[in-house]
Amino acid sequence: DMALSSILTEAEIAAGLQSCQAADSFDYKTFFVKVGLNSKSKDQVAKVFGILDQDRSGFIEEEELKLFLKNFSASARALTDAETKAFLAAGDSDGDGKIGVDGKTAFIKM
């Protein structure tokens, strides 16, 4: 079982979670920068995507996005509906209501 901690440092994860503690303060761009994901290799980004895709469907669905922060820390909060929808809209390039594997690198680099 791959863990995000094998790709990101504890300090990076803490910085990311710190940036969005309050409800509706989550901004995926800020978060990706804080956890250092925007500077990782394509391969590492693919691994992160695999961890987030909990049901291994090849897509990250709304329910998985809602619990996005919990992948980084079990004590993290769930995203609000507004945050989840904004996050989904940003990564859902073809409007099918989920984020596909093709969109994943663009998604993290955006």
Short mmCIF file of N, CA and C in Angstrom, two decimals:
data_model
loop_
_atom_site.label_atom_id
_atom_site.label_comp_id
_atom_site.label_asym_id
_atom_site.label_seq_id
_atom_site.Cartn_x
_atom_site.Cartn_y
_atom_site.Cartn_z
N ASP A 1 0.85 -1.19 0.00
CA ASP A 1 0.00 0.00 0.00
C ASP A 1 0.89 1.23 0.00
N MET A 2 0.77 2.01 -1.05
CA MET A 2 1.61 3.21 -1.14
C MET A 2 1.05 4.31 -0.27
N ALA A 3 1.92 4.98 0.41
CA ALA A 3 1.48 6.09 1.25
C ALA A 3 2.04 7.39 0.69
N LEU A 4 1.29 8.46 0.89
CA LEU A 4 1.76 9.76 0.44
C LEU A 4 3.06 10.14 1.12
N SER A 5 3.27 9.60 2.32
CA SER A 5 4.48 9.94 3.06
C SER A 5 5.74 9.40 2.39
N SER A 6 5.57 8.49 1.43
CA SER A 6 6.75 8.01 0.71
C SER A 6 7.13 8.98 -0.41
N ILE A 7 6.23 9.91 -0.72
CA ILE A 7 6.47 10.87 -1.81
C ILE A 7 6.69 12.27 -1.25
N LEU A 8 5.93 12.60 -0.19
CA LEU A 8 5.99 13.93 0.40
C LEU A 8 6.58 13.85 1.81
N THR A 9 7.23 14.91 2.24
CA THR A 9 7.76 14.91 3.60
C THR A 9 6.65 15.30 4.58
N GLU A 10 6.86 14.99 5.84
CA GLU A 10 5.88 15.37 6.86
C GLU A 10 5.71 16.88 6.90
N ALA A 11 6.80 17.59 6.70
CA ALA A 11 6.74 19.06 6.73
C ALA A 11 5.89 19.58 5.58
N GLU A 12 6.04 18.98 4.39
CA GLU A 12 5.25 19.40 3.23
C GLU A 12 3.76 19.15 3.48
N ILE A 13 3.46 17.96 4.00
CA ILE A 13 2.07 17.62 4.28
C ILE A 13 1.49 18.57 5.32
N ALA A 14 2.25 18.84 6.37
CA ALA A 14 1.78 19.76 7.43
C ALA A 14 1.52 21.15 6.86
N ALA A 15 2.40 21.62 5.99
CA ALA A 15 2.24 22.95 5.40
C ALA A 15 0.98 23.02 4.54
N GLY A 16 0.73 21.95 3.80
CA GLY A 16 -0.46 21.91 2.96
C GLY A 16 -1.73 21.96 3.81
N LEU A 17 -1.78 21.14 4.83
CA LEU A 17 -2.97 21.08 5.68
C LEU A 17 -3.17 22.38 6.46
N GLN A 18 -2.06 22.98 6.85
CA GLN A 18 -2.11 24.25 7.58
C GLN A 18 -2.77 25.34 6.73
N SER A 19 -2.57 25.25 5.41
CA SER A 19 -3.05 26.31 4.52
C SER A 19 -4.57 26.28 4.34
N CYS A 20 -5.23 25.23 4.82
CA CYS A 20 -6.67 25.14 4.54
C CYS A 20 -7.44 24.58 5.73
N GLN A 21 -7.05 24.98 6.92
CA GLN A 21 -7.73 24.46 8.11
C GLN A 21 -9.18 24.92 8.24
N ALA A 22 -9.43 26.16 7.87
CA ALA A 22 -10.79 26.69 8.00
C ALA A 22 -11.66 26.20 6.85
N ALA A 23 -12.93 25.97 7.12
CA ALA A 23 -13.87 25.55 6.08
C ALA A 23 -13.86 26.58 4.95
N ASP A 24 -13.94 26.10 3.74
CA ASP A 24 -13.97 26.94 2.53
C ASP A 24 -12.69 27.74 2.30
N SER A 25 -11.59 27.33 2.95
CA SER A 25 -10.32 28.03 2.70
C SER A 25 -9.43 27.19 1.78
N PHE A 26 -9.90 26.01 1.37
CA PHE A 26 -9.08 25.14 0.54
C PHE A 26 -8.94 25.69 -0.86
N ASP A 27 -7.72 25.86 -1.30
CA ASP A 27 -7.44 26.29 -2.66
C ASP A 27 -6.43 25.29 -3.21
N TYR A 28 -6.83 24.52 -4.21
CA TYR A 28 -5.98 23.43 -4.67
C TYR A 28 -4.62 23.92 -5.17
N LYS A 29 -4.58 25.11 -5.78
CA LYS A 29 -3.29 25.61 -6.29
C LYS A 29 -2.32 25.84 -5.13
N THR A 30 -2.83 26.54 -4.11
CA THR A 30 -2.01 26.81 -2.92
C THR A 30 -1.58 25.50 -2.28
N PHE A 31 -2.54 24.58 -2.16
CA PHE A 31 -2.27 23.31 -1.51
C PHE A 31 -1.17 22.54 -2.23
N PHE A 32 -1.27 22.43 -3.56
CA PHE A 32 -0.27 21.68 -4.33
C PHE A 32 1.12 22.30 -4.20
N VAL A 33 1.16 23.64 -4.16
CA VAL A 33 2.44 24.31 -4.00
C VAL A 33 3.02 24.02 -2.60
N LYS A 34 2.16 24.14 -1.58
CA LYS A 34 2.61 23.94 -0.20
C LYS A 34 3.15 22.52 0.02
N VAL A 35 2.47 21.52 -0.56
CA VAL A 35 2.94 20.15 -0.34
C VAL A 35 4.04 19.77 -1.34
N GLY A 36 4.36 20.72 -2.23
CA GLY A 36 5.47 20.47 -3.15
C GLY A 36 5.12 19.57 -4.32
N LEU A 37 3.81 19.35 -4.54
CA LEU A 37 3.43 18.45 -5.63
C LEU A 37 3.74 19.01 -7.00
N ASN A 38 3.70 20.35 -7.10
CA ASN A 38 3.95 20.95 -8.41
C ASN A 38 5.40 20.81 -8.85
N SER A 39 6.27 20.40 -7.92
CA SER A 39 7.68 20.23 -8.31
C SER A 39 8.08 18.75 -8.41
N LYS A 40 7.09 17.86 -8.27
CA LYS A 40 7.40 16.43 -8.36
C LYS A 40 7.41 15.97 -9.82
N SER A 41 8.03 14.81 -10.05
CA SER A 41 8.08 14.26 -11.40
C SER A 41 6.72 13.70 -11.81
N LYS A 42 6.54 13.49 -13.11
CA LYS A 42 5.30 12.90 -13.63
C LYS A 42 5.01 11.58 -12.95
N ASP A 43 6.05 10.82 -12.73
CA ASP A 43 5.93 9.51 -12.12
C ASP A 43 5.41 9.62 -10.69
N GLN A 44 5.94 10.58 -9.95
CA GLN A 44 5.49 10.78 -8.57
C GLN A 44 4.05 11.27 -8.53
N VAL A 45 3.72 12.15 -9.49
CA VAL A 45 2.35 12.66 -9.56
C VAL A 45 1.38 11.50 -9.85
N ALA A 46 1.80 10.59 -10.73
CA ALA A 46 0.97 9.42 -11.05
C ALA A 46 0.75 8.57 -9.80
N LYS A 47 1.78 8.45 -8.98
CA LYS A 47 1.65 7.67 -7.74
C LYS A 47 0.66 8.33 -6.80
N VAL A 48 0.74 9.65 -6.69
CA VAL A 48 -0.19 10.38 -5.83
C VAL A 48 -1.62 10.16 -6.33
N PHE A 49 -1.79 10.23 -7.65
CA PHE A 49 -3.12 10.02 -8.23
C PHE A 49 -3.65 8.64 -7.85
N GLY A 50 -2.78 7.65 -7.92
CA GLY A 50 -3.16 6.28 -7.58
C GLY A 50 -3.62 6.14 -6.14
N ILE A 51 -2.99 6.91 -5.25
CA ILE A 51 -3.36 6.87 -3.83
C ILE A 51 -4.73 7.54 -3.63
N LEU A 52 -4.95 8.64 -4.34
CA LEU A 52 -6.21 9.36 -4.20
C LEU A 52 -7.38 8.59 -4.81
N ASP A 53 -7.08 7.81 -5.84
CA ASP A 53 -8.11 7.01 -6.52
C ASP A 53 -8.35 5.74 -5.70
N GLN A 54 -9.11 5.88 -4.62
CA GLN A 54 -9.22 4.81 -3.65
C GLN A 54 -9.91 3.55 -4.17
N ASP A 55 -10.85 3.71 -5.10
CA ASP A 55 -11.53 2.51 -5.60
C ASP A 55 -10.87 1.96 -6.87
N ARG A 56 -9.69 2.53 -7.21
CA ARG A 56 -8.91 2.07 -8.36
C ARG A 56 -9.69 2.07 -9.67
N SER A 57 -10.57 3.07 -9.83
CA SER A 57 -11.39 3.12 -11.04
C SER A 57 -10.65 3.82 -12.19
N GLY A 58 -9.50 4.43 -11.87
CA GLY A 58 -8.81 5.21 -12.90
C GLY A 58 -9.30 6.65 -12.93
N PHE A 59 -10.24 6.95 -12.05
CA PHE A 59 -10.80 8.31 -11.95
C PHE A 59 -10.86 8.71 -10.49
N ILE A 60 -10.80 10.01 -10.25
CA ILE A 60 -11.06 10.50 -8.90
C ILE A 60 -12.46 11.10 -8.93
N GLU A 61 -13.38 10.46 -8.23
CA GLU A 61 -14.76 10.93 -8.21
C GLU A 61 -14.97 11.94 -7.09
N GLU A 62 -16.16 12.54 -7.12
CA GLU A 62 -16.49 13.59 -6.16
C GLU A 62 -16.33 13.12 -4.70
N GLU A 63 -16.78 11.91 -4.42
CA GLU A 63 -16.70 11.37 -3.06
C GLU A 63 -15.24 11.24 -2.61
N GLU A 64 -14.37 10.85 -3.53
CA GLU A 64 -12.94 10.72 -3.20
C GLU A 64 -12.31 12.10 -3.00
N LEU A 65 -12.77 13.07 -3.80
CA LEU A 65 -12.24 14.43 -3.65
C LEU A 65 -12.65 15.03 -2.32
N LYS A 66 -13.89 14.74 -1.92
CA LYS A 66 -14.40 15.28 -0.65
C LYS A 66 -13.47 14.89 0.50
N LEU A 67 -12.94 13.67 0.42
CA LEU A 67 -12.07 13.16 1.49
C LEU A 67 -10.59 13.32 1.14
N PHE A 68 -10.32 14.14 0.15
CA PHE A 68 -8.97 14.39 -0.35
C PHE A 68 -7.94 14.64 0.76
N LEU A 69 -8.26 15.54 1.69
CA LEU A 69 -7.29 15.91 2.72
C LEU A 69 -6.98 14.76 3.67
N LYS A 70 -7.93 13.84 3.81
CA LYS A 70 -7.74 12.71 4.73
C LYS A 70 -6.65 11.76 4.23
N ASN A 71 -6.34 11.83 2.95
CA ASN A 71 -5.23 11.04 2.42
C ASN A 71 -3.90 11.54 2.98
N PHE A 72 -3.88 12.83 3.33
CA PHE A 72 -2.66 13.44 3.83
C PHE A 72 -2.55 13.29 5.34
N SER A 73 -3.70 13.29 6.02
CA SER A 73 -3.70 13.09 7.46
C SER A 73 -5.09 12.62 7.88
N ALA A 74 -5.13 11.55 8.65
CA ALA A 74 -6.42 10.98 9.06
C ALA A 74 -7.26 11.99 9.85
N SER A 75 -6.58 12.94 10.49
CA SER A 75 -7.32 13.91 11.31
C SER A 75 -7.76 15.14 10.51
N ALA A 76 -7.42 15.19 9.24
CA ALA A 76 -7.80 16.35 8.42
C ALA A 76 -9.31 16.35 8.19
N ARG A 77 -9.84 17.52 7.86
CA ARG A 77 -11.28 17.63 7.63
C ARG A 77 -11.67 17.17 6.23
N ALA A 78 -12.96 16.91 6.06
CA ALA A 78 -13.48 16.67 4.70
C ALA A 78 -13.64 18.04 4.04
N LEU A 79 -13.57 18.09 2.73
CA LEU A 79 -13.80 19.35 2.03
C LEU A 79 -15.30 19.67 2.07
N THR A 80 -15.62 20.95 2.04
CA THR A 80 -17.03 21.35 1.97
C THR A 80 -17.54 21.07 0.55
N ASP A 81 -18.85 21.10 0.36
CA ASP A 81 -19.41 20.85 -0.98
C ASP A 81 -18.88 21.87 -1.98
N ALA A 82 -18.80 23.13 -1.55
CA ALA A 82 -18.32 24.19 -2.46
C ALA A 82 -16.87 23.93 -2.87
N GLU A 83 -16.04 23.55 -1.91
CA GLU A 83 -14.63 23.27 -2.19
C GLU A 83 -14.51 22.06 -3.13
N THR A 84 -15.30 21.03 -2.83
CA THR A 84 -15.24 19.81 -3.63
C THR A 84 -15.63 20.10 -5.07
N LYS A 85 -16.70 20.87 -5.25
CA LYS A 85 -17.18 21.18 -6.61
C LYS A 85 -16.19 22.03 -7.39
N ALA A 86 -15.56 22.99 -6.71
CA ALA A 86 -14.57 23.85 -7.38
C ALA A 86 -13.35 23.03 -7.80
N PHE A 87 -12.93 22.13 -6.91
CA PHE A 87 -11.78 21.26 -7.14
C PHE A 87 -12.08 20.33 -8.32
N LEU A 88 -13.27 19.76 -8.32
CA LEU A 88 -13.69 18.84 -9.37
C LEU A 88 -13.73 19.57 -10.71
N ALA A 89 -14.35 20.75 -10.71
CA ALA A 89 -14.47 21.52 -11.95
C ALA A 89 -13.09 21.83 -12.54
N ALA A 90 -12.13 22.08 -11.66
CA ALA A 90 -10.79 22.44 -12.12
C ALA A 90 -10.09 21.27 -12.80
N GLY A 91 -10.33 20.06 -12.31
CA GLY A 91 -9.62 18.92 -12.87
C GLY A 91 -10.40 18.11 -13.87
N ASP A 92 -11.69 18.40 -13.99
CA ASP A 92 -12.56 17.62 -14.87
C ASP A 92 -12.56 18.23 -16.26
N SER A 93 -11.62 17.79 -17.09
CA SER A 93 -11.43 18.43 -18.39
C SER A 93 -12.54 18.13 -19.38
N ASP A 94 -13.22 16.98 -19.24
CA ASP A 94 -14.23 16.65 -20.24
C ASP A 94 -15.66 16.70 -19.71
N GLY A 95 -15.85 17.22 -18.51
CA GLY A 95 -17.19 17.42 -18.00
C GLY A 95 -17.95 16.16 -17.63
N ASP A 96 -17.24 15.06 -17.34
CA ASP A 96 -17.95 13.83 -17.00
C ASP A 96 -18.15 13.67 -15.49
N GLY A 97 -17.80 14.72 -14.73
CA GLY A 97 -18.05 14.68 -13.30
C GLY A 97 -16.99 13.95 -12.50
N LYS A 98 -15.86 13.66 -13.13
CA LYS A 98 -14.75 13.03 -12.40
C LYS A 98 -13.43 13.43 -13.06
N ILE A 99 -12.36 13.21 -12.35
CA ILE A 99 -11.05 13.59 -12.86
C ILE A 99 -10.35 12.34 -13.36
N GLY A 100 -10.07 12.33 -14.65
CA GLY A 100 -9.46 11.15 -15.27
C GLY A 100 -7.95 11.20 -15.20
N VAL A 101 -7.39 10.06 -15.47
CA VAL A 101 -5.95 9.90 -15.38
C VAL A 101 -5.21 10.84 -16.34
N ASP A 102 -5.79 11.15 -17.49
CA ASP A 102 -5.11 12.06 -18.44
C ASP A 102 -5.02 13.45 -17.85
N GLY A 103 -6.01 13.83 -17.08
CA GLY A 103 -6.03 15.18 -16.54
C GLY A 103 -5.14 15.34 -15.34
N LYS A 104 -4.61 14.23 -14.82
CA LYS A 104 -3.97 14.30 -13.51
C LYS A 104 -2.72 15.18 -13.46
N THR A 105 -1.86 15.10 -14.49
CA THR A 105 -0.64 15.89 -14.40
C THR A 105 -0.97 17.36 -14.60
N ALA A 106 -1.80 17.62 -15.59
CA ALA A 106 -2.20 18.99 -15.86
C ALA A 106 -2.86 19.56 -14.61
N PHE A 107 -3.66 18.72 -14.00
CA PHE A 107 -4.43 19.05 -12.82
C PHE A 107 -3.52 19.52 -11.68
N ILE A 108 -2.47 18.79 -11.44
CA ILE A 108 -1.57 19.15 -10.34
C ILE A 108 -0.66 20.31 -10.71
N LYS A 109 -0.37 20.45 -12.00
CA LYS A 109 0.54 21.52 -12.43
C LYS A 109 -0.22 22.83 -12.66
N MET A 110 -1.56 22.83 -12.58
CA MET A 110 -2.28 24.02 -13.02
C MET A 110 -2.12 25.22 -12.09
#
